[in-house]
mmCIF file of C-alpha atoms in Angstrom:
data_model
loop_
_atom_site.group_PDB
_atom_site.id
_atom_site.type_symbol
_atom_site.label_atom_id
_atom_site.label_comp_id
_atom_site.label_asym_id
_atom_site.label_seq_id
_atom_site.Cartn_x
_atom_site.Cartn_y
_atom_site.Cartn_z
ATOM 1 C CA LYS A 1 45.941 -97.967 -17.207
ATOM 2 C CA HIS A 2 43.812 -97.810 -19.748
ATOM 3 C CA ALA A 3 44.411 -95.004 -23.122
ATOM 4 C CA PHE A 4 41.883 -94.027 -22.044
ATOM 5 C CA ASN A 5 42.077 -92.946 -18.671
ATOM 6 C CA MET A 6 45.227 -91.012 -19.195
ATOM 7 C CA PRO A 7 46.463 -87.513 -17.371
ATOM 8 C CA GLY A 8 45.386 -85.155 -19.613
ATOM 9 C CA VAL A 9 43.055 -87.679 -22.073
ATOM 10 C CA LYS A 10 38.998 -85.857 -22.175
ATOM 11 C CA HIS A 11 36.452 -88.383 -20.229
ATOM 12 C CA PRO A 12 35.085 -90.742 -22.660
ATOM 13 C CA TYR A 13 30.642 -90.116 -22.062
ATOM 14 C CA MET A 14 30.086 -93.279 -24.408
ATOM 15 C CA VAL A 15 26.742 -95.402 -22.628
ATOM 16 C CA ASP A 16 25.468 -92.575 -19.723
ATOM 17 C CA GLY A 17 21.983 -92.206 -20.062
ATOM 18 C CA ALA A 18 19.544 -93.944 -17.352
ATOM 19 C CA PRO A 19 18.269 -97.368 -18.701
ATOM 20 C CA VAL A 20 14.041 -98.155 -18.915
ATOM 21 C CA SER A 21 12.285 -100.351 -19.227
ATOM 22 C CA TYR A 22 9.043 -102.163 -20.449
ATOM 23 C CA VAL A 23 6.890 -105.458 -19.644
ATOM 24 C CA SER A 24 3.648 -107.078 -21.038
ATOM 25 C CA ALA A 25 1.043 -108.193 -18.632
ATOM 26 C CA ASP A 26 1.944 -111.113 -19.466
ATOM 27 C CA ARG A 27 5.492 -111.025 -18.606
ATOM 28 C CA SER A 28 6.615 -112.586 -22.129
ATOM 29 C CA THR A 29 8.573 -109.119 -23.384
ATOM 30 C CA ALA A 30 11.034 -107.383 -21.977
ATOM 31 C CA TRP A 31 11.724 -104.267 -23.807
ATOM 32 C CA LEU A 32 14.523 -101.519 -22.070
ATOM 33 C CA PHE A 33 15.317 -98.622 -23.408
ATOM 34 C CA PHE A 34 18.098 -95.700 -22.925
ATOM 35 C CA GLY A 35 20.363 -92.576 -24.430
ATOM 36 C CA LEU A 36 23.704 -91.544 -24.474
ATOM 37 C CA ARG A 37 23.438 -87.984 -22.509
ATOM 38 C CA ARG A 38 26.973 -86.460 -23.512
ATOM 39 C CA GLY A 39 28.027 -89.582 -25.012
ATOM 40 C CA GLY A 40 26.081 -88.517 -28.510
ATOM 41 C CA ASN A 41 22.600 -87.662 -29.696
ATOM 42 C CA ALA A 42 21.261 -91.563 -29.536
ATOM 43 C CA TYR A 43 18.496 -93.226 -28.140
ATOM 44 C CA TYR A 44 18.658 -97.731 -28.681
ATOM 45 C CA GLY A 45 15.190 -99.997 -28.352
ATOM 46 C CA MET A 46 16.362 -103.622 -26.399
ATOM 47 C CA ASP A 47 15.018 -106.694 -26.280
ATOM 48 C CA ILE A 48 15.684 -108.121 -23.053
ATOM 49 C CA SER A 49 12.676 -110.505 -23.395
ATOM 50 C CA ASP A 50 15.370 -113.868 -23.066
ATOM 51 C CA PRO A 51 18.424 -111.921 -20.162
ATOM 52 C CA ASP A 52 20.902 -114.823 -21.974
ATOM 53 C CA ALA A 53 20.436 -113.554 -25.533
ATOM 54 C CA PRO A 54 19.295 -109.810 -25.394
ATOM 55 C CA SER A 55 19.659 -108.340 -28.988
ATOM 56 C CA LEU A 56 18.930 -104.705 -30.835
ATOM 57 C CA MET A 57 15.680 -103.801 -31.316
ATOM 58 C CA TRP A 58 16.565 -100.384 -33.475
ATOM 59 C CA LYS A 59 17.889 -96.973 -33.315
ATOM 60 C CA VAL A 60 17.713 -94.083 -33.693
ATOM 61 C CA THR A 61 19.645 -90.876 -33.898
ATOM 62 C CA ASP A 62 19.764 -86.983 -35.621
ATOM 63 C CA SER A 63 19.902 -88.132 -38.570
ATOM 64 C CA ASP A 64 16.119 -89.955 -38.214
ATOM 65 C CA LEU A 65 15.158 -87.578 -35.780
ATOM 66 C CA PRO A 66 15.965 -83.973 -37.001
ATOM 67 C CA ASP A 67 16.421 -81.533 -33.556
ATOM 68 C CA LEU A 68 17.974 -84.388 -31.998
ATOM 69 C CA GLY A 69 20.359 -82.745 -30.158
ATOM 70 C CA ASN A 70 22.241 -84.963 -27.078
ATOM 71 C CA SER A 71 20.019 -87.332 -25.652
ATOM 72 C CA PHE A 72 20.538 -86.158 -21.506
ATOM 73 C CA SER A 73 16.286 -87.273 -21.497
ATOM 74 C CA THR A 74 15.432 -90.352 -19.891
ATOM 75 C CA PRO A 75 12.350 -91.945 -21.898
ATOM 76 C CA ARG A 76 9.416 -92.437 -20.505
ATOM 77 C CA VAL A 77 7.467 -95.352 -21.318
ATOM 78 C CA ILE A 78 3.537 -94.768 -21.671
ATOM 79 C CA MET A 79 0.526 -96.169 -23.520
ATOM 80 C CA VAL A 80 -1.442 -94.209 -26.545
ATOM 81 C CA LYS A 81 -3.789 -93.871 -28.822
ATOM 82 C CA PRO A 82 -2.251 -92.576 -31.568
ATOM 83 C CA ASP A 83 -4.768 -93.496 -34.468
ATOM 84 C CA PRO A 84 -8.091 -93.407 -32.916
ATOM 85 C CA ASP A 85 -9.607 -96.849 -34.516
ATOM 86 C CA ALA A 86 -7.062 -98.983 -32.704
ATOM 87 C CA ASP A 87 -5.317 -100.333 -29.855
ATOM 88 C CA ALA A 88 -3.500 -97.978 -26.701
ATOM 89 C CA ILE A 89 -0.004 -99.062 -28.490
ATOM 90 C CA PRO A 90 3.355 -98.702 -25.622
ATOM 91 C CA ALA A 91 5.067 -95.379 -26.415
ATOM 92 C CA LEU A 92 9.036 -93.208 -25.298
ATOM 93 C CA ILE A 93 8.392 -89.913 -25.136
ATOM 94 C CA PHE A 94 11.445 -87.960 -24.869
ATOM 95 C CA ALA A 95 12.584 -84.106 -24.256
ATOM 96 C CA GLY A 96 14.832 -83.007 -27.454
ATOM 97 C CA GLY A 97 17.824 -82.665 -25.302
ATOM 98 C CA TYR A 98 20.977 -80.354 -24.872
ATOM 99 C CA ASP A 99 22.436 -78.622 -27.619
ATOM 100 C CA THR A 100 26.395 -78.179 -26.175
ATOM 101 C CA ASP A 101 26.244 -74.449 -27.414
ATOM 102 C CA LYS A 102 24.912 -74.059 -23.754
ATOM 103 C CA ASP A 103 27.803 -74.671 -21.731
ATOM 104 C CA TYR A 104 29.561 -72.056 -21.069
ATOM 105 C CA ALA A 105 32.526 -73.021 -22.465
ATOM 106 C CA ASN A 106 31.111 -72.392 -25.737
ATOM 107 C CA ASN A 107 28.527 -69.507 -24.808
ATOM 108 C CA PRO A 108 29.587 -68.171 -20.892
ATOM 109 C CA GLY A 109 27.367 -64.911 -21.526
ATOM 110 C CA VAL A 110 22.745 -65.118 -21.352
ATOM 111 C CA GLY A 111 22.388 -68.552 -23.650
ATOM 112 C CA THR A 112 20.979 -67.805 -26.741
ATOM 113 C CA ASP A 113 18.664 -69.780 -29.430
ATOM 114 C CA ASP A 114 19.502 -73.412 -30.146
ATOM 115 C CA ASP A 115 20.083 -75.419 -33.126
ATOM 116 C CA GLN A 116 19.067 -78.766 -31.709
ATOM 117 C CA GLY A 117 16.948 -80.047 -28.867
ATOM 118 C CA THR A 118 14.424 -77.995 -29.534
ATOM 119 C CA ALA A 119 11.508 -80.314 -29.668
ATOM 120 C CA ILE A 120 9.449 -83.367 -27.967
ATOM 121 C CA PHE A 121 9.356 -86.754 -29.923
ATOM 122 C CA VAL A 122 6.581 -89.607 -29.545
ATOM 123 C CA LEU A 123 8.224 -92.719 -30.691
ATOM 124 C CA ASN A 124 6.612 -96.499 -31.741
ATOM 125 C CA ALA A 125 8.407 -98.299 -28.366
ATOM 126 C CA GLU A 126 8.264 -101.851 -30.265
ATOM 127 C CA THR A 127 9.832 -100.405 -34.127
ATOM 128 C CA GLY A 128 11.346 -97.156 -32.896
ATOM 129 C CA ASP A 129 8.913 -95.609 -35.683
ATOM 130 C CA LEU A 130 8.313 -90.784 -35.272
ATOM 131 C CA ILE A 131 4.940 -91.195 -34.187
ATOM 132 C CA TRP A 132 5.006 -87.508 -33.224
ATOM 133 C CA LYS A 133 6.902 -84.641 -32.756
ATOM 134 C CA ALA A 134 6.034 -81.699 -31.130
ATOM 135 C CA THR A 135 7.498 -78.030 -31.919
ATOM 136 C CA HIS A 136 6.406 -74.439 -31.483
ATOM 137 C CA LEU A 137 7.396 -71.087 -32.841
ATOM 138 C CA SER A 138 9.210 -69.956 -29.332
ATOM 139 C CA LEU A 139 10.562 -73.383 -28.420
ATOM 140 C CA VAL A 140 14.105 -72.332 -28.661
ATOM 141 C CA ASP A 141 16.794 -73.559 -26.451
ATOM 142 C CA SER A 142 17.036 -77.243 -26.616
ATOM 143 C CA ILE A 143 15.348 -79.600 -23.553
ATOM 144 C CA ALA A 144 17.403 -81.418 -21.029
ATOM 145 C CA SER A 145 15.360 -81.832 -19.107
ATOM 146 C CA THR A 146 12.961 -85.465 -18.575
ATOM 147 C CA VAL A 147 9.608 -85.325 -19.712
ATOM 148 C CA SER A 148 7.234 -85.546 -16.418
ATOM 149 C CA VAL A 149 3.950 -87.620 -18.369
ATOM 150 C CA ALA A 150 0.262 -88.607 -16.449
ATOM 151 C CA ASP A 151 -3.387 -89.989 -16.520
ATOM 152 C CA ILE A 152 -5.522 -87.133 -16.030
ATOM 153 C CA ASP A 153 -9.089 -88.825 -17.276
ATOM 154 C CA GLY A 154 -7.548 -92.311 -15.473
ATOM 155 C CA ASP A 155 -8.361 -94.302 -18.445
ATOM 156 C CA GLY A 156 -5.015 -96.199 -18.442
ATOM 157 C CA LEU A 157 -3.456 -93.896 -21.085
ATOM 158 C CA GLN A 158 -0.706 -91.226 -20.387
ATOM 159 C CA ASP A 159 -2.854 -88.165 -21.835
ATOM 160 C CA ARG A 160 -0.386 -85.148 -20.209
ATOM 161 C CA PHE A 161 3.722 -84.095 -19.889
ATOM 162 C CA TYR A 162 4.989 -81.148 -18.166
ATOM 163 C CA VAL A 163 8.681 -80.086 -19.143
ATOM 164 C CA GLY A 164 11.257 -77.135 -18.658
ATOM 165 C CA ASP A 165 13.593 -76.090 -20.758
ATOM 166 C CA THR A 166 17.409 -74.738 -20.966
ATOM 167 C CA GLY A 167 16.125 -71.044 -21.751
ATOM 168 C CA GLY A 168 13.734 -70.981 -18.384
ATOM 169 C CA ASN A 169 9.802 -72.155 -19.900
ATOM 170 C CA VAL A 170 7.780 -74.834 -18.798
ATOM 171 C CA TRP A 171 5.838 -76.743 -21.848
ATOM 172 C CA ARG A 172 2.747 -78.655 -21.488
ATOM 173 C CA GLY A 173 1.426 -81.020 -23.276
ATOM 174 C CA ASP A 174 -1.898 -82.848 -24.181
ATOM 175 C CA LEU A 175 -1.631 -86.624 -26.140
ATOM 176 C CA PRO A 176 -5.796 -87.652 -26.557
ATOM 177 C CA ALA A 177 -7.382 -90.719 -26.527
ATOM 178 C CA SER A 178 -8.991 -89.285 -30.298
ATOM 179 C CA GLY A 179 -5.278 -89.534 -31.896
ATOM 180 C CA LYS A 180 -2.281 -87.460 -32.566
ATOM 181 C CA ASP A 181 -3.923 -84.909 -34.841
ATOM 182 C CA ASP A 182 -5.533 -83.272 -31.422
ATOM 183 C CA TRP A 183 -1.887 -83.275 -29.828
ATOM 184 C CA SER A 184 -0.510 -80.134 -28.968
ATOM 185 C CA LEU A 185 2.419 -78.364 -27.176
ATOM 186 C CA THR A 186 1.469 -75.762 -24.889
ATOM 187 C CA HIS A 187 3.849 -72.413 -23.684
ATOM 188 C CA LEU A 188 2.182 -73.073 -20.380
ATOM 189 C CA ALA A 189 5.290 -70.007 -18.846
ATOM 190 C CA ARG A 190 8.211 -68.180 -19.924
ATOM 191 C CA LEU A 191 10.611 -67.449 -16.030
ATOM 192 C CA GLY A 192 13.725 -67.589 -17.776
ATOM 193 C CA ARG A 193 15.399 -64.909 -19.964
ATOM 194 C CA HIS A 194 12.129 -64.485 -22.032
ATOM 195 C CA ALA A 195 10.414 -63.065 -19.858
ATOM 196 C CA ALA A 196 9.326 -59.155 -20.193
ATOM 197 C CA GLY A 197 11.674 -57.449 -17.956
ATOM 198 C CA ALA A 198 14.717 -60.314 -17.864
ATOM 199 C CA SER A 199 18.361 -58.883 -18.203
ATOM 200 C CA GLY A 200 21.475 -60.161 -17.849
ATOM 201 C CA LYS A 201 22.695 -63.580 -15.860
ATOM 202 C CA ALA A 202 20.613 -62.906 -12.880
ATOM 203 C CA THR A 203 17.593 -64.052 -14.697
ATOM 204 C CA ASP A 204 18.990 -66.689 -17.248
ATOM 205 C CA LEU A 205 17.780 -69.873 -15.567
ATOM 206 C CA ARG A 206 17.301 -72.961 -16.701
ATOM 207 C CA PHE A 207 15.564 -76.028 -16.560
ATOM 208 C CA PHE A 208 17.454 -79.632 -15.981
ATOM 209 C CA HIS A 209 15.385 -81.536 -14.650
ATOM 210 C CA ARG A 210 11.122 -83.066 -14.812
ATOM 211 C CA PRO A 211 8.936 -80.670 -12.760
ATOM 212 C CA ASP A 212 6.735 -82.469 -10.274
ATOM 213 C CA SER A 213 2.780 -82.292 -10.960
ATOM 214 C CA VAL A 214 0.641 -82.770 -8.297
ATOM 215 C CA LEU A 215 -3.305 -82.788 -9.026
ATOM 216 C CA SER A 216 -5.179 -79.682 -6.332
ATOM 217 C CA ALA A 217 -7.906 -77.327 -5.672
ATOM 218 C CA ASP A 218 -8.016 -74.429 -4.429
ATOM 219 C CA SER A 219 -11.312 -71.416 -3.792
ATOM 220 C CA ASP A 220 -11.075 -70.946 -7.422
ATOM 221 C CA GLY A 221 -10.959 -73.850 -8.590
ATOM 222 C CA ALA A 222 -8.899 -77.310 -9.425
ATOM 223 C CA PHE A 223 -5.756 -76.884 -11.323
ATOM 224 C CA ASP A 224 -2.868 -79.251 -12.285
ATOM 225 C CA ALA A 225 0.459 -77.786 -9.820
ATOM 226 C CA ILE A 226 3.555 -78.015 -11.662
ATOM 227 C CA VAL A 227 6.855 -77.259 -9.277
ATOM 228 C CA VAL A 228 9.634 -76.841 -10.878
ATOM 229 C CA ALA A 229 13.772 -75.384 -9.900
ATOM 230 C CA SER A 230 15.964 -73.277 -11.775
ATOM 231 C CA GLY A 231 20.384 -74.385 -11.651
ATOM 232 C CA ASP A 232 22.641 -75.075 -14.666
ATOM 233 C CA ARG A 233 23.608 -78.445 -14.235
ATOM 234 C CA THR A 234 26.080 -78.377 -16.512
ATOM 235 C CA ASP A 235 27.530 -75.353 -14.900
ATOM 236 C CA PRO A 236 26.818 -75.954 -11.051
ATOM 237 C CA LEU A 237 30.189 -73.957 -9.522
ATOM 238 C CA ASP A 238 28.717 -71.270 -11.979
ATOM 239 C CA LYS A 239 32.039 -70.400 -14.668
ATOM 240 C CA ALA A 240 29.877 -67.924 -16.549
ATOM 241 C CA GLY A 241 27.997 -66.053 -13.991
ATOM 242 C CA VAL A 242 25.223 -66.543 -11.092
ATOM 243 C CA ALA A 243 21.490 -66.508 -12.076
ATOM 244 C CA ASN A 244 19.322 -66.034 -8.750
ATOM 245 C CA ASN A 245 17.248 -69.393 -8.971
ATOM 246 C CA TRP A 246 13.946 -70.047 -8.347
ATOM 247 C CA LEU A 247 11.990 -72.755 -6.651
ATOM 248 C CA PHE A 248 8.800 -71.779 -8.707
ATOM 249 C CA MET A 249 5.118 -73.662 -8.473
ATOM 250 C CA ILE A 250 2.482 -72.935 -11.295
ATOM 251 C CA LYS A 251 -0.711 -73.439 -11.122
ATOM 252 C CA ASP A 252 -2.732 -74.890 -14.456
ATOM 253 C CA ARG A 253 -6.150 -74.287 -14.412
ATOM 254 C CA ALA A 254 -6.725 -76.361 -17.212
ATOM 255 C CA VAL A 255 -7.524 -79.436 -15.667
ATOM 256 C CA GLY A 256 -8.886 -81.587 -19.048
ATOM 257 C CA VAL A 257 -7.365 -83.502 -21.450
ATOM 258 C CA GLY A 258 -7.001 -80.803 -24.613
ATOM 259 C CA SER A 259 -9.006 -78.305 -22.763
ATOM 260 C CA ALA A 260 -8.549 -74.731 -24.250
ATOM 261 C CA ASP A 261 -5.722 -72.791 -22.447
ATOM 262 C CA ALA A 262 -6.486 -71.539 -19.285
ATOM 263 C CA TYR A 263 -4.300 -68.436 -19.542
ATOM 264 C CA ALA A 264 -3.744 -66.471 -22.487
ATOM 265 C CA THR A 265 0.159 -65.366 -22.884
ATOM 266 C CA PRO A 266 2.699 -67.857 -20.997
ATOM 267 C CA ILE A 267 2.662 -66.919 -16.984
ATOM 268 C CA GLU A 268 5.841 -64.392 -15.519
ATOM 269 C CA PRO A 269 8.051 -64.499 -12.622
ATOM 270 C CA SER A 270 5.471 -61.197 -12.076
ATOM 271 C CA ASP A 271 2.597 -63.108 -12.122
ATOM 272 C CA LEU A 272 3.991 -65.339 -9.184
ATOM 273 C CA GLY A 273 3.265 -64.867 -5.610
ATOM 274 C CA ASP A 274 6.522 -64.035 -4.078
ATOM 275 C CA VAL A 275 6.735 -66.113 -0.539
ATOM 276 C CA THR A 276 10.389 -66.096 0.268
ATOM 277 C CA SER A 277 10.203 -63.718 2.544
ATOM 278 C CA THR A 278 5.511 -63.058 3.023
ATOM 279 C CA CYS A 279 5.511 -66.919 3.570
ATOM 280 C CA VAL A 280 8.427 -68.988 4.924
ATOM 281 C CA LEU A 281 10.704 -66.827 6.865
ATOM 282 C CA ASN A 282 7.934 -64.410 8.048
ATOM 283 C CA ASP A 283 6.429 -66.660 10.662
ATOM 284 C CA GLY A 284 4.550 -68.337 8.421
ATOM 285 C CA GLU A 285 2.233 -64.976 7.622
ATOM 286 C CA CYS A 286 1.787 -65.354 4.212
ATOM 287 C CA THR A 287 0.615 -62.242 1.572
ATOM 288 C CA ALA A 288 1.540 -62.909 -1.727
ATOM 289 C CA ASP A 289 -0.744 -63.606 -4.084
ATOM 290 C CA LEU A 290 -1.107 -66.831 -4.944
ATOM 291 C CA THR A 291 -4.066 -66.883 -7.754
ATOM 292 C CA ASN A 292 -1.736 -68.288 -10.506
ATOM 293 C CA GLY A 293 0.685 -70.358 -8.325
ATOM 294 C CA TRP A 294 4.450 -69.120 -6.201
ATOM 295 C CA ARG A 295 7.736 -68.522 -6.613
ATOM 296 C CA LEU A 296 10.010 -69.075 -3.789
ATOM 297 C CA GLN A 297 14.056 -67.664 -4.402
ATOM 298 C CA LEU A 298 16.479 -70.320 -3.730
ATOM 299 C CA GLN A 299 18.983 -67.288 -1.956
ATOM 300 C CA ALA A 300 22.641 -68.594 -1.726
ATOM 301 C CA ASN A 301 24.792 -67.008 -3.859
ATOM 302 C CA GLY A 302 25.131 -69.844 -6.312
ATOM 303 C CA GLU A 303 22.526 -71.782 -4.939
ATOM 304 C CA LYS A 304 21.439 -74.195 -7.771
ATOM 305 C CA GLY A 305 17.848 -76.460 -8.160
ATOM 306 C CA LEU A 306 19.427 -80.148 -9.306
ATOM 307 C CA ALA A 307 17.200 -82.986 -8.565
ATOM 308 C CA THR A 308 12.923 -83.173 -8.639
ATOM 309 C CA PRO A 309 10.754 -81.844 -6.592
ATOM 310 C CA LEU A 310 8.494 -84.345 -4.752
ATOM 311 C CA THR A 311 5.644 -83.409 -3.110
ATOM 312 C CA ILE A 312 4.168 -85.350 -0.373
ATOM 313 C CA ALA A 313 0.186 -84.579 1.309
ATOM 314 C CA ASN A 314 0.008 -80.843 0.392
ATOM 315 C CA THR A 315 4.846 -80.463 1.908
ATOM 316 C CA VAL A 316 7.032 -80.125 -1.495
ATOM 317 C CA TYR A 317 10.367 -81.607 -0.628
ATOM 318 C CA PHE A 318 13.170 -80.421 -2.738
ATOM 319 C CA THR A 319 16.283 -80.342 -3.081
ATOM 320 C CA SER A 320 19.656 -77.184 -4.297
ATOM 321 C CA TYR A 321 23.264 -77.658 -4.261
ATOM 322 C CA VAL A 322 25.548 -74.943 -3.095
ATOM 323 C CA PRO A 323 28.956 -74.369 -5.308
ATOM 324 C CA PRO A 324 31.875 -74.738 -2.683
ATOM 325 C CA GLY A 325 33.458 -71.065 -1.503
ATOM 326 C CA ALA A 326 28.662 -69.585 -0.356
ATOM 327 C CA SER A 327 27.239 -68.972 2.439
ATOM 328 C CA ALA A 328 25.602 -71.851 3.705
ATOM 329 C CA GLU A 329 24.305 -69.401 6.429
ATOM 330 C CA GLY A 330 20.276 -69.432 5.512
ATOM 331 C CA VAL A 331 20.250 -72.145 3.034
ATOM 332 C CA CYS A 332 16.317 -73.258 2.579
#
């Protein structure tokens, strides 16, 4: 029996991140990228063009990227134009990662500001060189989630992203083809401990999974629907206390790439119509104000969202987790 597997030995995580690949249009080049999750604060790029002779292209750690935490965020391969006068290049976008200060063993109460993971990174996929690092005065919570990316204007470049953090905030980023000097990060919503009136563990909402982004419209015009569920993946049994988790849908009406913010201040829970009883559990009669979006409470004790929602034909599908011992009666 290997010493790592002996009883009482702390589990070795090693390489625990999901890999993603980039293959060139002519299929002559194939690259592989991955992080470590709890295995450490690092990302790797490998050339696997010759499957029989893979080679390391680059490695970056928190020494190269200050603010990088545990590499929970699965990298996404995107095409961007950092230089408006040059061709588009393949790049990686990933969030800053997880700060273990938020583990219940280290902080059994309401989450606090983090020292690591409070940024978004864009790297040159071939070299690993940093292209852009996004920070914000209000970005004080680590971002463990994978980033949701989209090509808003259909030009083949990924120019919009969304992600939630471990403090219950949702962020929007714009990567216009006019160059990285025009790239920006916007605080779209504060739905957890930073929201007005938030108090105690019940409102300590945390996002660990990629939001779903859906192009949509209503009677007030076009919007990007951002669908995301809260839940602390690192504390599924609620040893640090129970949060009242929700499934949120936010209507982001700043639909143009690099357009002005649609909301002067971040959206708060009170700005979203509560559809838990008025729309879902009331025979379809909906009286909630859906101008800015909606929120659906996960009602079982300790119920939490631990996966990315999926929207198909105007219907949102999502799973939720209920800890052992909690009543499953009434679970959505």
